[in-house]
PDB file of C-alpha atoms in Angstrom:
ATOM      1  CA  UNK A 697       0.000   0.000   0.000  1.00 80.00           C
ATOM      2  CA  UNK A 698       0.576   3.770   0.043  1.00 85.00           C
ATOM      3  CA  UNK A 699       3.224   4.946   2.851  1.00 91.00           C
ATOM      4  CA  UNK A 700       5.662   7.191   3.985  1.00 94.00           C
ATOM      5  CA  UNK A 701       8.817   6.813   6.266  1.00 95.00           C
ATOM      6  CA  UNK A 702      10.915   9.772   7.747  1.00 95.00           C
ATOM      7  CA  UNK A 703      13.831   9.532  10.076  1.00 89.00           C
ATOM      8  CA  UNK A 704      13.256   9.475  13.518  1.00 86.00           C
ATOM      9  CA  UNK A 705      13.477  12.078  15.574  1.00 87.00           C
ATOM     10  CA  UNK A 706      14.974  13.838  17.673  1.00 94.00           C
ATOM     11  CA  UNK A 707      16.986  15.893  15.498  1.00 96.00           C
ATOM     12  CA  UNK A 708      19.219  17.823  17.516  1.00 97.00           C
ATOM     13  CA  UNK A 709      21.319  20.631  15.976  1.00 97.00           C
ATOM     14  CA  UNK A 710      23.248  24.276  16.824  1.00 97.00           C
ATOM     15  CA  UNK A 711      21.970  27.527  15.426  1.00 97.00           C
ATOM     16  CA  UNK A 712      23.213  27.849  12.083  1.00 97.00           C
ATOM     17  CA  UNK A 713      23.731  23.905  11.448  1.00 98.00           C
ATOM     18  CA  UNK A 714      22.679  22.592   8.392  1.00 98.00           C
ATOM     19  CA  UNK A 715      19.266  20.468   8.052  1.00 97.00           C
ATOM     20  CA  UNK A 716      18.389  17.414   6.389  1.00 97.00           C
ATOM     21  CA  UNK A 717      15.178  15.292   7.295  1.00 98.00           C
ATOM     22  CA  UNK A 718      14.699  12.152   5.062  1.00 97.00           C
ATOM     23  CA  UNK A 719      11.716  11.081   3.840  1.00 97.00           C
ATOM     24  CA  UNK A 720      10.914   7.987   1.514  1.00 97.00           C
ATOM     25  CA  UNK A 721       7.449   7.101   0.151  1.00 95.00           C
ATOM     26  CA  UNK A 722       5.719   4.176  -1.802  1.00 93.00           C
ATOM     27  CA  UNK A 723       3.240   5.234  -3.931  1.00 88.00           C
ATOM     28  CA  UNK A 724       1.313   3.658  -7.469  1.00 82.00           C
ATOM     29  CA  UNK A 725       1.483   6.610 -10.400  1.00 80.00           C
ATOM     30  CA  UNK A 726       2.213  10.289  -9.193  1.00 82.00           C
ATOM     31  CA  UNK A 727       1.824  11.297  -5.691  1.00 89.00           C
ATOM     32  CA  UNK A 728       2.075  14.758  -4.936  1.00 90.00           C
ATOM     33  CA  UNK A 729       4.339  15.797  -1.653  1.00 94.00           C
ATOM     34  CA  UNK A 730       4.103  17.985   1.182  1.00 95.00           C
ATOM     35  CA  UNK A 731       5.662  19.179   4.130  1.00 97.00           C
ATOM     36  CA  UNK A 732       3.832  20.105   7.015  1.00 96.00           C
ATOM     37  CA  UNK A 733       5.185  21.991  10.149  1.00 97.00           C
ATOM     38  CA  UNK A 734       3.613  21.869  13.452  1.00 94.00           C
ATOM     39  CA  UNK A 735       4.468  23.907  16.314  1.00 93.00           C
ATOM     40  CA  UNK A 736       3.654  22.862  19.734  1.00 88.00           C
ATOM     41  CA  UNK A 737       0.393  23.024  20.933  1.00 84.00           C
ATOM     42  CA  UNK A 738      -0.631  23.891  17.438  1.00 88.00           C
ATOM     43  CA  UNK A 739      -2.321  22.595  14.086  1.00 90.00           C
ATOM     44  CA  UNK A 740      -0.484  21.878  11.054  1.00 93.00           C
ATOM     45  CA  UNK A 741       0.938  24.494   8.468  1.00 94.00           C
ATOM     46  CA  UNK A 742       1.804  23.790   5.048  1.00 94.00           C
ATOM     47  CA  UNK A 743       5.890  24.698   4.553  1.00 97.00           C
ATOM     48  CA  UNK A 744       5.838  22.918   1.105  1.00 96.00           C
ATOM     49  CA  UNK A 745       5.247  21.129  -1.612  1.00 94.00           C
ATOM     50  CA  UNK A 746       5.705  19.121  -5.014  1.00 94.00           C
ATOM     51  CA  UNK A 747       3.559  18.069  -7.361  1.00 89.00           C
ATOM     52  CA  UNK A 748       5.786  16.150  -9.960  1.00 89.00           C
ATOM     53  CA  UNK A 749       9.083  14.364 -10.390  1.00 92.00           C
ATOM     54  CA  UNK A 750      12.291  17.058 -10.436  1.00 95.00           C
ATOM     55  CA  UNK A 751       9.877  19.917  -9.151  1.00 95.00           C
ATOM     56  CA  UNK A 752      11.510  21.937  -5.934  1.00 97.00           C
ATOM     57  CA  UNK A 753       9.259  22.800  -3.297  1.00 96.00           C
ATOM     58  CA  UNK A 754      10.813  26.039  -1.083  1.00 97.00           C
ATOM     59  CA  UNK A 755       9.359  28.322   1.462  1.00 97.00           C
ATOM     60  CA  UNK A 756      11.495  30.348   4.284  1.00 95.00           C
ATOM     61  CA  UNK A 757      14.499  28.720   3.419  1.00 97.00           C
ATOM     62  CA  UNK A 758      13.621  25.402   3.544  1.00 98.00           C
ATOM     63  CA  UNK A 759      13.548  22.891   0.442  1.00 98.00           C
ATOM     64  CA  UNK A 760      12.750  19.747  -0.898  1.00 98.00           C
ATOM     65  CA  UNK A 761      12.851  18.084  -3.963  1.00 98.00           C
ATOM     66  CA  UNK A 762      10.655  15.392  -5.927  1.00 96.00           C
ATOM     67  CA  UNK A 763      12.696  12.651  -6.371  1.00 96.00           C
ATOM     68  CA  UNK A 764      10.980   9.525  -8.347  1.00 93.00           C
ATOM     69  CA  UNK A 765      13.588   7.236  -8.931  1.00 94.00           C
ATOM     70  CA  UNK A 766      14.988   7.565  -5.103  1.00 95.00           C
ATOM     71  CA  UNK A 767      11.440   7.895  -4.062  1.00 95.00           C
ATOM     72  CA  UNK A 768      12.327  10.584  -2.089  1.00 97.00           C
ATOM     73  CA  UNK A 769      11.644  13.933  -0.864  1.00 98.00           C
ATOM     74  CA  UNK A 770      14.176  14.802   1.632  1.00 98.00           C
ATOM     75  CA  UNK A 771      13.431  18.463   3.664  1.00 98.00           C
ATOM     76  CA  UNK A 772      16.922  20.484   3.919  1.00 98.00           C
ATOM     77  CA  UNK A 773      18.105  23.928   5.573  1.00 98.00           C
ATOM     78  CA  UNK A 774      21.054  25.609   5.068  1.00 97.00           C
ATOM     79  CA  UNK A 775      21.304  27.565   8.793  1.00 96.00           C
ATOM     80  CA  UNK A 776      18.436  26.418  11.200  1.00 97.00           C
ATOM     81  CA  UNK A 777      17.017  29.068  14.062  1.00 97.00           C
ATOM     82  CA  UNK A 778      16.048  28.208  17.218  1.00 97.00           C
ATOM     83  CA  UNK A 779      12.292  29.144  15.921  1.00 96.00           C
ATOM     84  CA  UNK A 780      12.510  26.076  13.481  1.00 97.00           C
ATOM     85  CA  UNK A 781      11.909  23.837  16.692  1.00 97.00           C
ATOM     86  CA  UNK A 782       8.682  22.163  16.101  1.00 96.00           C
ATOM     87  CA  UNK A 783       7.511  18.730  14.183  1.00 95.00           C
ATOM     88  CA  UNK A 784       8.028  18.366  10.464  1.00 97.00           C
ATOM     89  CA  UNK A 785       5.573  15.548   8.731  1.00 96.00           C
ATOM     90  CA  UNK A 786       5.941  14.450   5.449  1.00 96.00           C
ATOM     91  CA  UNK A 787       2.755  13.559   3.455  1.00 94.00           C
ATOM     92  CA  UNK A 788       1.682  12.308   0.169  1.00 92.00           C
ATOM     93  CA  UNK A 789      -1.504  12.673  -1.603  1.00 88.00           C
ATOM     94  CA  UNK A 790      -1.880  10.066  -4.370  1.00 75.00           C
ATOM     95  CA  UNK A 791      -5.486   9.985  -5.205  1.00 67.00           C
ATOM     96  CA  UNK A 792      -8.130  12.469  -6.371  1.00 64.00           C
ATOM     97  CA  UNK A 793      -9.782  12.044  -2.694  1.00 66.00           C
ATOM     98  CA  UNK A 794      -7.641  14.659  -1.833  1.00 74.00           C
ATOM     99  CA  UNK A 795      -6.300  12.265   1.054  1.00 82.00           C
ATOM    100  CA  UNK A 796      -3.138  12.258   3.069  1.00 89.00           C
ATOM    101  CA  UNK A 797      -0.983   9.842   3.947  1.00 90.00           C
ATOM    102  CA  UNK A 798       1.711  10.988   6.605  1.00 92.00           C
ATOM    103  CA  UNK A 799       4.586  10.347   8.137  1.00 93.00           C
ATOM    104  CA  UNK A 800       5.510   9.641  11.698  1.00 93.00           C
ATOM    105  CA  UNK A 801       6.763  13.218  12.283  1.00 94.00           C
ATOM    106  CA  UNK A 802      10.357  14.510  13.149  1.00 95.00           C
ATOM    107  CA  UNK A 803      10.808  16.639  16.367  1.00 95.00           C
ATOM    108  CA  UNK A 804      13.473  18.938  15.460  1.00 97.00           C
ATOM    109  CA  UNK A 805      15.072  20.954  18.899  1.00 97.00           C
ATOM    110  CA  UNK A 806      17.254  24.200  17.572  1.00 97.00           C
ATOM    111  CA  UNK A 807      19.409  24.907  20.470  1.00 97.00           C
ATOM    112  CA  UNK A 808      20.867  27.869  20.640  1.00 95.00           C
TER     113      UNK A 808
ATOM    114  CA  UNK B 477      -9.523  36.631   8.531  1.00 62.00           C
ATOM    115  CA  UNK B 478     -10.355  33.328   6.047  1.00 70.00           C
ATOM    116  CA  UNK B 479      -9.030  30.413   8.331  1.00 92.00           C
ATOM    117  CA  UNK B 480     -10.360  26.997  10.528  1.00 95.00           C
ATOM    118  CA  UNK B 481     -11.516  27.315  13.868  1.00 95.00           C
ATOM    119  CA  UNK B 482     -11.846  24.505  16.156  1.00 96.00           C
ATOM    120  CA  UNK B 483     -13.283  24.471  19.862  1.00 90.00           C
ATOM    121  CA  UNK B 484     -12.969  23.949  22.227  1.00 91.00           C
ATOM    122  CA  UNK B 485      -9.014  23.813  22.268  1.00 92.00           C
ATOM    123  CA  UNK B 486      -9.076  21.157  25.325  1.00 94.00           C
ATOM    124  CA  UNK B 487     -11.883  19.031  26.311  1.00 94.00           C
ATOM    125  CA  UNK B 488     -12.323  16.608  29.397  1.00 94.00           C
ATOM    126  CA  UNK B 489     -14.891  14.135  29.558  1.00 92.00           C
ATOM    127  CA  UNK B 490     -16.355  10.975  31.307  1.00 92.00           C
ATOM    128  CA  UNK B 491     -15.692   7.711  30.036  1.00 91.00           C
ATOM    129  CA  UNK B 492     -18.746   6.609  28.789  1.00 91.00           C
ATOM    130  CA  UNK B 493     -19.804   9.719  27.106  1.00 92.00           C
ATOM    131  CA  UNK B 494     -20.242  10.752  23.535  1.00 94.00           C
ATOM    132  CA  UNK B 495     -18.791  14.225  22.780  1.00 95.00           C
ATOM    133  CA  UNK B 496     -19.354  16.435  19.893  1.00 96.00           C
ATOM    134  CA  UNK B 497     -15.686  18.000  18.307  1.00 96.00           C
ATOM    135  CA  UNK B 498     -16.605  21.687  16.846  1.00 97.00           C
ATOM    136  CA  UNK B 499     -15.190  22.735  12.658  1.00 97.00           C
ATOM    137  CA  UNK B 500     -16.193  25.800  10.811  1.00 97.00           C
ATOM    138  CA  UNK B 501     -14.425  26.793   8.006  1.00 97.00           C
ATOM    139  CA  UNK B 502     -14.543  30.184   6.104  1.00 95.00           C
ATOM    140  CA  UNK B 503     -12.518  29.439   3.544  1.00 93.00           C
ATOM    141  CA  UNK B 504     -15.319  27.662   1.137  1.00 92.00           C
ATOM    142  CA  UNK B 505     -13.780  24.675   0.611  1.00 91.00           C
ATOM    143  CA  UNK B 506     -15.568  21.670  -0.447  1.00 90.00           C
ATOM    144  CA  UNK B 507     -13.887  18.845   0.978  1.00 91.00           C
ATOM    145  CA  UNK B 508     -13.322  18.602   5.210  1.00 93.00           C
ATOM    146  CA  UNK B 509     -11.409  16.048   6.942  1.00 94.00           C
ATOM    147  CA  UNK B 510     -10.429  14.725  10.557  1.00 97.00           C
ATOM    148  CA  UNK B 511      -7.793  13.181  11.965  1.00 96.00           C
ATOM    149  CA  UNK B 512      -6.376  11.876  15.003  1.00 96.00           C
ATOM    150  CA  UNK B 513      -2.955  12.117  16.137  1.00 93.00           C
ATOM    151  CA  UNK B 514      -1.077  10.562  18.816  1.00 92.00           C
ATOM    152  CA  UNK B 515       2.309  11.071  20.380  1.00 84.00           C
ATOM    153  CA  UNK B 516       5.014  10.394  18.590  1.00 77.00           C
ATOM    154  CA  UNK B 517       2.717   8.889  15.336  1.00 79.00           C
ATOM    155  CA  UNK B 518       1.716  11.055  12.136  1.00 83.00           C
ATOM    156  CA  UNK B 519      -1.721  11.888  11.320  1.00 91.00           C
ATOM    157  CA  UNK B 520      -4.712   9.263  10.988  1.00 93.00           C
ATOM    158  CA  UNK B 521      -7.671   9.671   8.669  1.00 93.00           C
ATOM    159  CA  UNK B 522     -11.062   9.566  10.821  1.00 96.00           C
ATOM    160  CA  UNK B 523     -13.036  10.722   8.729  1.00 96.00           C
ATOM    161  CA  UNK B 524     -13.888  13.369   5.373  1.00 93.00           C
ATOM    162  CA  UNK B 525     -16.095  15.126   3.025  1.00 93.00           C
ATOM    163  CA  UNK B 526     -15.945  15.702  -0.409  1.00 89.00           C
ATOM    164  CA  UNK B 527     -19.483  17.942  -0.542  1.00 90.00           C
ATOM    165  CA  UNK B 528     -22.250  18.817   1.643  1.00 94.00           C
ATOM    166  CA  UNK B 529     -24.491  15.978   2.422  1.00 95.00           C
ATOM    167  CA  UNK B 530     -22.062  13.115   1.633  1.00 93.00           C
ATOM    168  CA  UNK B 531     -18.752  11.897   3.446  1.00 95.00           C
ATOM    169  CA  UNK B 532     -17.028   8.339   3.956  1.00 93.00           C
ATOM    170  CA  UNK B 533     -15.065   6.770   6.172  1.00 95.00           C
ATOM    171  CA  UNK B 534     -11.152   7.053   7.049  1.00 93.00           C
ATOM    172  CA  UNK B 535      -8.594   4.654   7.831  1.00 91.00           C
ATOM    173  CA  UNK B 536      -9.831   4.983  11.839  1.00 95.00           C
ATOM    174  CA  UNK B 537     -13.924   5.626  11.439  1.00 97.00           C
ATOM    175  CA  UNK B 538     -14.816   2.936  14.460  1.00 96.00           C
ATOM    176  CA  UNK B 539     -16.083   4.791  17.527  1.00 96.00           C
ATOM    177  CA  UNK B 540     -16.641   8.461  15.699  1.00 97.00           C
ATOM    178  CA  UNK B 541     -19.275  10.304  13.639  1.00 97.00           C
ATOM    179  CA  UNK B 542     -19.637  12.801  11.454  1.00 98.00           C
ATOM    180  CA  UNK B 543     -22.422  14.943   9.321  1.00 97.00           C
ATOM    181  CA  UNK B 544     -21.592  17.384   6.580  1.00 97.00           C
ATOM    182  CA  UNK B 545     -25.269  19.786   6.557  1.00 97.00           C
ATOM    183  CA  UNK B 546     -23.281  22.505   5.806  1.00 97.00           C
ATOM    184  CA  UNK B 547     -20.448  23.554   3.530  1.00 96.00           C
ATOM    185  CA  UNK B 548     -18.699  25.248   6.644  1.00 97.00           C
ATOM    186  CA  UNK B 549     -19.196  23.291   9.169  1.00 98.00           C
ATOM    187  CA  UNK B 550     -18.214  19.537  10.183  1.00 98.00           C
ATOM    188  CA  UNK B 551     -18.446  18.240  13.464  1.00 98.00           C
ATOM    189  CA  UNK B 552     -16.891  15.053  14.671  1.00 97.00           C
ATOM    190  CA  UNK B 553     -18.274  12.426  17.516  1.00 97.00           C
ATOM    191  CA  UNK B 554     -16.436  10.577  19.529  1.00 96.00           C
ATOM    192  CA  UNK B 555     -18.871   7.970  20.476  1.00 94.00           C
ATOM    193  CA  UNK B 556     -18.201   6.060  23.802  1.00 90.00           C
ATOM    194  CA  UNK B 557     -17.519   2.737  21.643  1.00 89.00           C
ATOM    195  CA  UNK B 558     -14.114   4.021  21.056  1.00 90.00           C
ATOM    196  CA  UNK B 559     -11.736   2.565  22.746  1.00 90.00           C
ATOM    197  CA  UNK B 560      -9.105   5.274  23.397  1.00 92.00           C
ATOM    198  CA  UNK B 561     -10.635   8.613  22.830  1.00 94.00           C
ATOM    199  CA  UNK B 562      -8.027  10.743  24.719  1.00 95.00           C
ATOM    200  CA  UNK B 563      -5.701  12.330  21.409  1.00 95.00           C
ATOM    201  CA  UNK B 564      -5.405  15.462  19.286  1.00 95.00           C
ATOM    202  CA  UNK B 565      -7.537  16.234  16.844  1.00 97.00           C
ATOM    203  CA  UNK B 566      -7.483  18.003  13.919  1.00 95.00           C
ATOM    204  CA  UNK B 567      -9.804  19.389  11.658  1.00 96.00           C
ATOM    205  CA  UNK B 568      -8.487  20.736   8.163  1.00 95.00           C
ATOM    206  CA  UNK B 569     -10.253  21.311   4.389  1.00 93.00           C
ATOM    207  CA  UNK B 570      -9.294  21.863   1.272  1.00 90.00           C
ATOM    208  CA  UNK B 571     -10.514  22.974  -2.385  1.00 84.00           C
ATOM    209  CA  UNK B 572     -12.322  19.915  -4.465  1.00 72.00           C
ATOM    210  CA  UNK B 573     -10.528  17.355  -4.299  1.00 59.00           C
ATOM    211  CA  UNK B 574      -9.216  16.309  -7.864  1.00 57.00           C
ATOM    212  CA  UNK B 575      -7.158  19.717  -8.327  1.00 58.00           C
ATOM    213  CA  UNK B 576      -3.789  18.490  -8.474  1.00 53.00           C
ATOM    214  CA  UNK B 577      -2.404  21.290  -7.184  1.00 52.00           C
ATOM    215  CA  UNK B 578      -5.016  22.026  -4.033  1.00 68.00           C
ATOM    216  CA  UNK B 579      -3.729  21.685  -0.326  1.00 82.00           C
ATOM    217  CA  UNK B 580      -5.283  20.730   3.023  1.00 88.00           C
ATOM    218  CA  UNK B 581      -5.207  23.584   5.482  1.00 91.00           C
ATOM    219  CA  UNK B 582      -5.702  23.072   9.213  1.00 94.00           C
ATOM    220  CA  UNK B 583      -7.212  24.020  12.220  1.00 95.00           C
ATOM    221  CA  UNK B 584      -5.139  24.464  15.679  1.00 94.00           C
ATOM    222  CA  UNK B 585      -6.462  21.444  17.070  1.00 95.00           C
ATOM    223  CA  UNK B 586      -8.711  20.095  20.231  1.00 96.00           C
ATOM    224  CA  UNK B 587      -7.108  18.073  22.550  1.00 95.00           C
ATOM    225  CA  UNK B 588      -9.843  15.624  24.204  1.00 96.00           C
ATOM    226  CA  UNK B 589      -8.826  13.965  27.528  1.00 95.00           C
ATOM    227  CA  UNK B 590     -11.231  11.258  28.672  1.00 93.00           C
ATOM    228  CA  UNK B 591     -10.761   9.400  32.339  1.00 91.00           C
TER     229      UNK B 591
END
């Protein structure tokens, strides 16, 4: 069936230190990706997305890029803040439901 | 503001009793959902709603309810057949789905505690 696996968290970096978060998927035909960000206490935001193969998703400095033949969509930063602390889930969408399918979430701690 | 608003933000309750999760939306979308989440797992489909008047079940329907009478509005209940209520849950919508390039935007969440 459909899925997606991140790392697992915590992630655990300096201000300023670079950023990756893995995420794999399985998926039949052409999922679409997203990253979600959720601070604590809080719902989910949308950080970004992807809709095809090769596409780049960015949004306040943060990217990820479509990868089909890795099956991958891996979420990087080049200098993390403190204020990127929350948890990051990756999700695909792979039907015209318009459903979900998510990841386990990755705590990310910024310290300073 | 356009947004989702869900209340109450926390909730206690009695085992044994149903209780009625609140979603309004402002944003016009078609298509509502609800999920559950619990620590340290991702989101899990309850529940969603393509159009007024029709919606089907998630990956996690046992115990809850839903009705869709209007386009704004979706409310969720947790019946006392399920088996562990006590999670986060989260309301979100989106344009029709079939848009390729839609997304699902979310509410901030009610945390439900049953003891």
């Amino acid at each position: 069936g459909n899925s997606v696996t991140q790392m697992e968290g915590p992630v655990t970096l300096s201000e300023e230190a670079f950023l990756t978060i893995n995420c794999t998927y399985t998926a039949t035909g052409y999922p679409s990706l997203f990253w979600y960000v959720q601070y604590p206490g809080e719902g989910l935001q949308l950080l970004l997305k992807a809709t095809k193969a090769d596409d780049k998703g960015s949004n306040k400095g943060f990217e990820a890029t479509y990868r089909k033949e890795t099956t991958s969509f891996h979420l990087e930063k080049g200098s993390v803040q403190v204020s990127d602390s929350a948890v990051y889930f990756c999700a695909l969408r792979w039907s015209n439901t318009g459903k979900l399918i998510f990841g386990q979430g990755t705590t990310l701690q910024v310290k300073p | 503001d356009g947004g989702i608003t869900q209340s109450p933000k926390y909730l206690f309750r009695k085992e044994g009793q149903n209780v009625t999760l609140s979603c309004e939306q402002n944003l016009n979308h078609d298509a509502m959902y609800w999920y559950r989440q619990d620590p340290g797992q991702g989101l899990r489909l309850i529940y969603y709603s393509q159009i007024v008047n029709d919606f089907q079940k998630g990956d996690i329907a046992e115990g809850y309810s839903v009705s869709r009478e209007k386009k704004e509005s979706f409310p969720l209940t947790v019946t006392s057949a399920q088996k562990n209520p006590t999670a986060f849950y989260l309301c979100a919508s989106s344009t029709a789905a079939g848009q390729r390039t839609y997304e699902q935007y979310f509410g901030p969440g009610t945390r439900l505690t049953v003891t």
